[in-house]
Amino acid sequence: MAISLFNRLYSYRQRENKNERENFLIEIFSYCLENNASFFNAFMKLLFEKDLAVVSYQVNTKANYHTYGRPDIEIFVNDDIVILIECKV
């Protein structure tokens, strides 16, 4: 069973002395990419300025790379494209 958007956002809710706005928005954006193929395809077209023949894709958050640090969003497309996104608010 897939985790709902609300479950993913709960840990980043507003609390006193803690600003989780960036993580909150990262989770919303990654959830939309994962769960809406039209949104994902429109985002890819924006990045590559053309339609891609997307066969498969996977979206992850908080990946860990020794060389690149911890990008906020990691996207694998068709087993040959890796996109790392760092979000700032």
mmCIF file of N, CA and C in Angstrom:
data_model
loop_
_atom_site.group_PDB
_atom_site.id
_atom_site.type_symbol
_atom_site.label_atom_id
_atom_site.label_comp_id
_atom_site.label_asym_id
_atom_site.label_seq_id
_atom_site.Cartn_x
_atom_site.Cartn_y
_atom_site.Cartn_z
ATOM 1 N N MET A 1 0.835 -1.184 0.000
ATOM 2 C CA MET A 1 0.000 0.000 0.000
ATOM 3 C C MET A 1 0.878 1.245 0.000
ATOM 4 N N ALA A 2 0.564 2.191 -0.868
ATOM 5 C CA ALA A 2 1.333 3.425 -0.964
ATOM 6 C C ALA A 2 1.043 4.323 0.240
ATOM 7 N N ILE A 3 2.049 5.050 0.642
ATOM 8 C CA ILE A 3 1.894 5.987 1.748
ATOM 9 C C ILE A 3 1.185 7.226 1.224
ATOM 10 N N SER A 4 0.200 7.697 1.962
ATOM 11 C CA SER A 4 -0.555 8.859 1.505
ATOM 12 C C SER A 4 0.275 10.132 1.669
ATOM 13 N N LEU A 5 -0.126 11.146 0.949
ATOM 14 C CA LEU A 5 0.546 12.439 1.039
ATOM 15 C C LEU A 5 0.488 12.970 2.467
ATOM 16 N N PHE A 6 -0.625 12.806 3.124
ATOM 17 C CA PHE A 6 -0.779 13.333 4.479
ATOM 18 C C PHE A 6 0.152 12.641 5.470
ATOM 19 N N ASN A 7 0.354 11.348 5.307
ATOM 20 C CA ASN A 7 1.306 10.643 6.173
ATOM 21 C C ASN A 7 2.727 11.139 5.950
ATOM 22 N N ARG A 8 3.071 11.398 4.689
ATOM 23 C CA ARG A 8 4.417 11.889 4.379
ATOM 24 C C ARG A 8 4.640 13.286 4.944
ATOM 25 N N LEU A 9 3.609 14.103 4.962
ATOM 26 C CA LEU A 9 3.744 15.482 5.420
ATOM 27 C C LEU A 9 3.689 15.637 6.934
ATOM 28 N N TYR A 10 3.116 14.664 7.616
ATOM 29 C CA TYR A 10 2.886 14.798 9.054
ATOM 30 C C TYR A 10 4.160 15.094 9.841
ATOM 31 N N SER A 11 5.247 14.440 9.520
ATOM 32 C CA SER A 11 6.480 14.658 10.282
ATOM 33 C C SER A 11 7.068 16.050 10.048
ATOM 34 N N TYR A 12 6.612 16.732 9.000
ATOM 35 C CA TYR A 12 7.115 18.074 8.695
ATOM 36 C C TYR A 12 6.106 19.164 9.041
ATOM 37 N N ARG A 13 5.154 18.843 9.893
ATOM 38 C CA ARG A 13 4.145 19.828 10.276
ATOM 39 C C ARG A 13 4.803 20.977 11.044
ATOM 40 N N GLN A 14 4.105 22.087 11.094
ATOM 41 C CA GLN A 14 4.616 23.267 11.780
ATOM 42 C C GLN A 14 4.669 23.021 13.282
ATOM 43 N N ARG A 15 5.814 23.351 13.868
ATOM 44 C CA ARG A 15 6.000 23.231 15.314
ATOM 45 C C ARG A 15 6.787 24.433 15.821
ATOM 46 N N GLU A 16 6.678 24.671 17.083
ATOM 47 C CA GLU A 16 7.402 25.793 17.678
ATOM 48 C C GLU A 16 8.905 25.565 17.567
ATOM 49 N N ASN A 17 9.626 26.591 17.175
ATOM 50 C CA ASN A 17 11.091 26.584 17.066
ATOM 51 C C ASN A 17 11.629 25.617 16.025
ATOM 52 N N LYS A 18 10.811 25.222 15.061
ATOM 53 C CA LYS A 18 11.290 24.322 14.016
ATOM 54 C C LYS A 18 10.628 24.685 12.697
ATOM 55 N N ASN A 19 11.447 25.018 11.703
ATOM 56 C CA ASN A 19 10.917 25.379 10.398
ATOM 57 C C ASN A 19 11.176 24.240 9.422
ATOM 58 N N GLU A 20 10.127 23.556 9.025
ATOM 59 C CA GLU A 20 10.230 22.422 8.115
ATOM 60 C C GLU A 20 9.615 22.737 6.755
ATOM 61 N N ARG A 21 9.487 24.031 6.421
ATOM 62 C CA ARG A 21 8.825 24.429 5.184
ATOM 63 C C ARG A 21 9.469 23.791 3.950
ATOM 64 N N GLU A 22 10.794 23.796 3.905
ATOM 65 C CA GLU A 22 11.479 23.233 2.741
ATOM 66 C C GLU A 22 11.175 21.743 2.577
ATOM 67 N N ASN A 23 11.285 20.968 3.650
ATOM 68 C CA ASN A 23 10.994 19.530 3.585
ATOM 69 C C ASN A 23 9.533 19.268 3.254
ATOM 70 N N PHE A 24 8.653 20.092 3.791
ATOM 71 C CA PHE A 24 7.223 19.990 3.517
ATOM 72 C C PHE A 24 6.966 20.131 2.015
ATOM 73 N N LEU A 25 7.563 21.147 1.392
ATOM 74 C CA LEU A 25 7.374 21.383 -0.039
ATOM 75 C C LEU A 25 8.043 20.308 -0.890
ATOM 76 N N ILE A 26 9.181 19.798 -0.455
ATOM 77 C CA ILE A 26 9.861 18.703 -1.164
ATOM 78 C C ILE A 26 8.958 17.479 -1.220
ATOM 79 N N GLU A 27 8.337 17.150 -0.114
ATOM 80 C CA GLU A 27 7.451 15.978 -0.070
ATOM 81 C C GLU A 27 6.235 16.159 -0.974
ATOM 82 N N ILE A 28 5.669 17.360 -1.002
ATOM 83 C CA ILE A 28 4.523 17.617 -1.883
ATOM 84 C C ILE A 28 4.940 17.469 -3.343
ATOM 85 N N PHE A 29 6.061 18.093 -3.711
ATOM 86 C CA PHE A 29 6.529 18.051 -5.096
ATOM 87 C C PHE A 29 6.864 16.618 -5.525
ATOM 88 N N SER A 30 7.590 15.887 -4.690
ATOM 89 C CA SER A 30 7.967 14.515 -5.052
ATOM 90 C C SER A 30 6.737 13.608 -5.129
ATOM 91 N N TYR A 31 5.771 13.820 -4.243
ATOM 92 C CA TYR A 31 4.539 13.033 -4.290
ATOM 93 C C TYR A 31 3.796 13.270 -5.614
ATOM 94 N N CYS A 32 3.722 14.515 -6.040
ATOM 95 C CA CYS A 32 3.060 14.835 -7.313
ATOM 96 C C CYS A 32 3.796 14.194 -8.485
ATOM 97 N N LEU A 33 5.123 14.233 -8.464
ATOM 98 C CA LEU A 33 5.896 13.594 -9.527
ATOM 99 C C LEU A 33 5.648 12.087 -9.559
ATOM 100 N N GLU A 34 5.609 11.461 -8.392
ATOM 101 C CA GLU A 34 5.425 10.007 -8.301
ATOM 102 C C GLU A 34 4.038 9.555 -8.730
ATOM 103 N N ASN A 35 3.026 10.330 -8.391
ATOM 104 C CA ASN A 35 1.655 9.848 -8.502
ATOM 105 C C ASN A 35 0.832 10.448 -9.628
ATOM 106 N N ASN A 36 1.418 11.339 -10.414
ATOM 107 C CA ASN A 36 0.676 11.946 -11.508
ATOM 108 C C ASN A 36 1.554 11.930 -12.754
ATOM 109 N N ALA A 37 1.308 10.984 -13.636
ATOM 110 C CA ALA A 37 2.133 10.809 -14.838
ATOM 111 C C ALA A 37 2.102 12.039 -15.736
ATOM 112 N N SER A 38 0.974 12.703 -15.832
ATOM 113 C CA SER A 38 0.882 13.916 -16.654
ATOM 114 C C SER A 38 1.775 15.016 -16.098
ATOM 115 N N PHE A 39 1.762 15.175 -14.787
ATOM 116 C CA PHE A 39 2.620 16.164 -14.127
ATOM 117 C C PHE A 39 4.091 15.811 -14.343
ATOM 118 N N PHE A 40 4.423 14.531 -14.183
ATOM 119 C CA PHE A 40 5.800 14.077 -14.387
ATOM 120 C C PHE A 40 6.256 14.356 -15.819
ATOM 121 N N ASN A 41 5.436 14.000 -16.808
ATOM 122 C CA ASN A 41 5.793 14.218 -18.213
ATOM 123 C C ASN A 41 5.937 15.704 -18.537
ATOM 124 N N ALA A 42 5.085 16.540 -17.967
ATOM 125 C CA ALA A 42 5.192 17.987 -18.182
ATOM 126 C C ALA A 42 6.488 18.524 -17.569
ATOM 127 N N PHE A 43 6.867 18.001 -16.413
ATOM 128 C CA PHE A 43 8.120 18.414 -15.775
ATOM 129 C C PHE A 43 9.325 17.978 -16.611
ATOM 130 N N MET A 44 9.294 16.761 -17.138
ATOM 131 C CA MET A 44 10.391 16.289 -17.987
ATOM 132 C C MET A 44 10.497 17.133 -19.261
ATOM 133 N N LYS A 45 9.354 17.495 -19.821
ATOM 134 C CA LYS A 45 9.372 18.331 -21.029
ATOM 135 C C LYS A 45 9.965 19.701 -20.721
ATOM 136 N N LEU A 46 9.677 20.210 -19.541
ATOM 137 C CA LEU A 46 10.249 21.485 -19.121
ATOM 138 C C LEU A 46 11.772 21.381 -18.982
ATOM 139 N N LEU A 47 12.250 20.277 -18.424
ATOM 140 C CA LEU A 47 13.698 20.085 -18.235
ATOM 141 C C LEU A 47 14.434 19.863 -19.554
ATOM 142 N N PHE A 48 13.872 19.022 -20.412
ATOM 143 C CA PHE A 48 14.581 18.596 -21.618
ATOM 144 C C PHE A 48 14.134 19.329 -22.881
ATOM 145 N N GLU A 49 13.117 20.180 -22.775
ATOM 146 C CA GLU A 49 12.576 20.959 -23.883
ATOM 147 C C GLU A 49 12.088 20.098 -25.049
ATOM 148 N N LYS A 50 11.702 18.875 -24.746
ATOM 149 C CA LYS A 50 11.101 17.980 -25.734
ATOM 150 C C LYS A 50 10.385 16.861 -24.985
ATOM 151 N N ASP A 51 9.515 16.151 -25.681
ATOM 152 C CA ASP A 51 8.839 15.009 -25.066
ATOM 153 C C ASP A 51 9.809 13.840 -24.993
ATOM 154 N N LEU A 52 9.875 13.215 -23.838
ATOM 155 C CA LEU A 52 10.692 12.011 -23.677
ATOM 156 C C LEU A 52 9.792 10.786 -23.745
ATOM 157 N N ALA A 53 10.320 9.708 -24.266
ATOM 158 C CA ALA A 53 9.594 8.443 -24.259
ATOM 159 C C ALA A 53 9.871 7.775 -22.914
ATOM 160 N N VAL A 54 9.085 8.129 -21.923
ATOM 161 C CA VAL A 54 9.287 7.611 -20.571
ATOM 162 C C VAL A 54 8.623 6.249 -20.449
ATOM 163 N N VAL A 55 9.432 5.231 -20.217
ATOM 164 C CA VAL A 55 8.937 3.872 -20.033
ATOM 165 C C VAL A 55 8.740 3.596 -18.547
ATOM 166 N N SER A 56 9.725 4.012 -17.757
ATOM 167 C CA SER A 56 9.636 3.816 -16.321
ATOM 168 C C SER A 56 10.353 4.954 -15.612
ATOM 169 N N TYR A 57 9.907 5.224 -14.404
ATOM 170 C CA TYR A 57 10.599 6.230 -13.597
ATOM 171 C C TYR A 57 10.371 5.945 -12.121
ATOM 172 N N GLN A 58 11.307 6.445 -11.323
ATOM 173 C CA GLN A 58 11.232 6.273 -9.875
ATOM 174 C C GLN A 58 11.679 7.579 -9.238
ATOM 175 N N VAL A 59 10.929 8.034 -8.234
ATOM 176 C CA VAL A 59 11.242 9.272 -7.534
ATOM 177 C C VAL A 59 11.530 8.934 -6.076
ATOM 178 N N ASN A 60 12.670 9.423 -5.564
ATOM 179 C CA ASN A 60 13.056 9.203 -4.167
ATOM 180 C C ASN A 60 13.396 10.537 -3.519
ATOM 181 N N THR A 61 13.245 10.599 -2.209
ATOM 182 C CA THR A 61 13.665 11.782 -1.469
ATOM 183 C C THR A 61 14.767 11.406 -0.497
ATOM 184 N N LYS A 62 15.611 12.370 -0.211
ATOM 185 C CA LYS A 62 16.681 12.232 0.791
ATOM 186 C C LYS A 62 17.652 11.091 0.484
ATOM 187 N N ALA A 63 18.049 10.958 -0.769
ATOM 188 C CA ALA A 63 19.066 9.969 -1.137
ATOM 189 C C ALA A 63 20.412 10.412 -0.575
ATOM 190 N N ASN A 64 21.352 9.497 -0.502
ATOM 191 C CA ASN A 64 22.669 9.819 0.037
ATOM 192 C C ASN A 64 23.742 9.453 -0.975
ATOM 193 N N TYR A 65 24.487 10.450 -1.430
ATOM 194 C CA TYR A 65 25.596 10.258 -2.351
ATOM 195 C C TYR A 65 26.859 10.759 -1.671
ATOM 196 N N HIS A 66 27.908 9.943 -1.660
ATOM 197 C CA HIS A 66 29.154 10.368 -1.028
ATOM 198 C C HIS A 66 29.749 11.565 -1.759
ATOM 199 N N THR A 67 29.649 11.587 -3.077
ATOM 200 C CA THR A 67 30.247 12.649 -3.883
ATOM 201 C C THR A 67 29.395 13.911 -3.896
ATOM 202 N N TYR A 68 28.082 13.761 -3.997
ATOM 203 C CA TYR A 68 27.195 14.906 -4.182
ATOM 204 C C TYR A 68 26.447 15.315 -2.917
ATOM 205 N N GLY A 69 26.642 14.634 -1.835
ATOM 206 C CA GLY A 69 25.913 14.961 -0.613
ATOM 207 C C GLY A 69 24.546 14.307 -0.593
ATOM 208 N N ARG A 70 23.559 15.043 -0.081
ATOM 209 C CA ARG A 70 22.196 14.528 0.048
ATOM 210 C C ARG A 70 21.228 15.377 -0.768
ATOM 211 N N PRO A 71 21.037 15.049 -2.034
ATOM 212 C CA PRO A 71 20.065 15.823 -2.817
ATOM 213 C C PRO A 71 18.657 15.601 -2.267
ATOM 214 N N ASP A 72 17.828 16.607 -2.415
ATOM 215 C CA ASP A 72 16.464 16.512 -1.887
ATOM 216 C C ASP A 72 15.610 15.514 -2.655
ATOM 217 N N ILE A 73 15.752 15.498 -3.964
ATOM 218 C CA ILE A 73 14.956 14.598 -4.800
ATOM 219 C C ILE A 73 15.867 13.913 -5.817
ATOM 220 N N GLU A 74 15.651 12.628 -5.980
ATOM 221 C CA GLU A 74 16.407 11.818 -6.938
ATOM 222 C C GLU A 74 15.387 11.172 -7.874
ATOM 223 N N ILE A 75 15.602 11.323 -9.187
ATOM 224 C CA ILE A 75 14.675 10.765 -10.171
ATOM 225 C C ILE A 75 15.451 9.888 -11.137
ATOM 226 N N PHE A 76 15.010 8.643 -11.290
ATOM 227 C CA PHE A 76 15.568 7.723 -12.285
ATOM 228 C C PHE A 76 14.559 7.603 -13.417
ATOM 229 N N VAL A 77 15.011 7.805 -14.656
ATOM 230 C CA VAL A 77 14.126 7.721 -15.816
ATOM 231 C C VAL A 77 14.702 6.715 -16.800
ATOM 232 N N ASN A 78 13.902 5.703 -17.155
ATOM 233 C CA ASN A 78 14.266 4.704 -18.175
ATOM 234 C C ASN A 78 15.616 4.031 -17.924
ATOM 235 N N ASP A 79 16.038 3.905 -16.721
ATOM 236 C CA ASP A 79 17.304 3.234 -16.374
ATOM 237 C C ASP A 79 18.533 3.873 -16.999
ATOM 238 N N ASP A 80 18.415 5.081 -17.575
ATOM 239 C CA ASP A 80 19.619 5.708 -18.154
ATOM 240 C C ASP A 80 19.741 7.198 -17.826
ATOM 241 N N ILE A 81 18.757 7.783 -17.164
ATOM 242 C CA ILE A 81 18.833 9.187 -16.778
ATOM 243 C C ILE A 81 18.646 9.286 -15.264
ATOM 244 N N VAL A 82 19.543 10.015 -14.625
ATOM 245 C CA VAL A 82 19.416 10.292 -13.193
ATOM 246 C C VAL A 82 19.389 11.795 -13.031
ATOM 247 N N ILE A 83 18.358 12.279 -12.339
ATOM 248 C CA ILE A 83 18.217 13.712 -12.086
ATOM 249 C C ILE A 83 18.250 13.915 -10.577
ATOM 250 N N LEU A 84 19.145 14.800 -10.123
ATOM 251 C CA LEU A 84 19.250 15.146 -8.723
ATOM 252 C C LEU A 84 18.767 16.576 -8.556
ATOM 253 N N ILE A 85 17.872 16.805 -7.592
ATOM 254 C CA ILE A 85 17.302 18.126 -7.381
ATOM 255 C C ILE A 85 17.589 18.569 -5.964
ATOM 256 N N GLU A 86 18.076 19.784 -5.825
ATOM 257 C CA GLU A 86 18.284 20.415 -4.526
ATOM 258 C C GLU A 86 17.311 21.580 -4.442
ATOM 259 N N CYS A 87 16.415 21.542 -3.477
ATOM 260 C CA CYS A 87 15.392 22.585 -3.334
ATOM 261 C C CYS A 87 15.794 23.567 -2.243
ATOM 262 N N LYS A 88 15.535 24.832 -2.485
ATOM 263 C CA LYS A 88 15.766 25.866 -1.494
ATOM 264 C C LYS A 88 14.522 26.728 -1.388
ATOM 265 N N VAL A 89 14.181 27.100 -0.174
ATOM 266 C CA VAL A 89 13.037 27.985 0.071
ATOM 267 C C VAL A 89 13.586 29.292 0.609
#
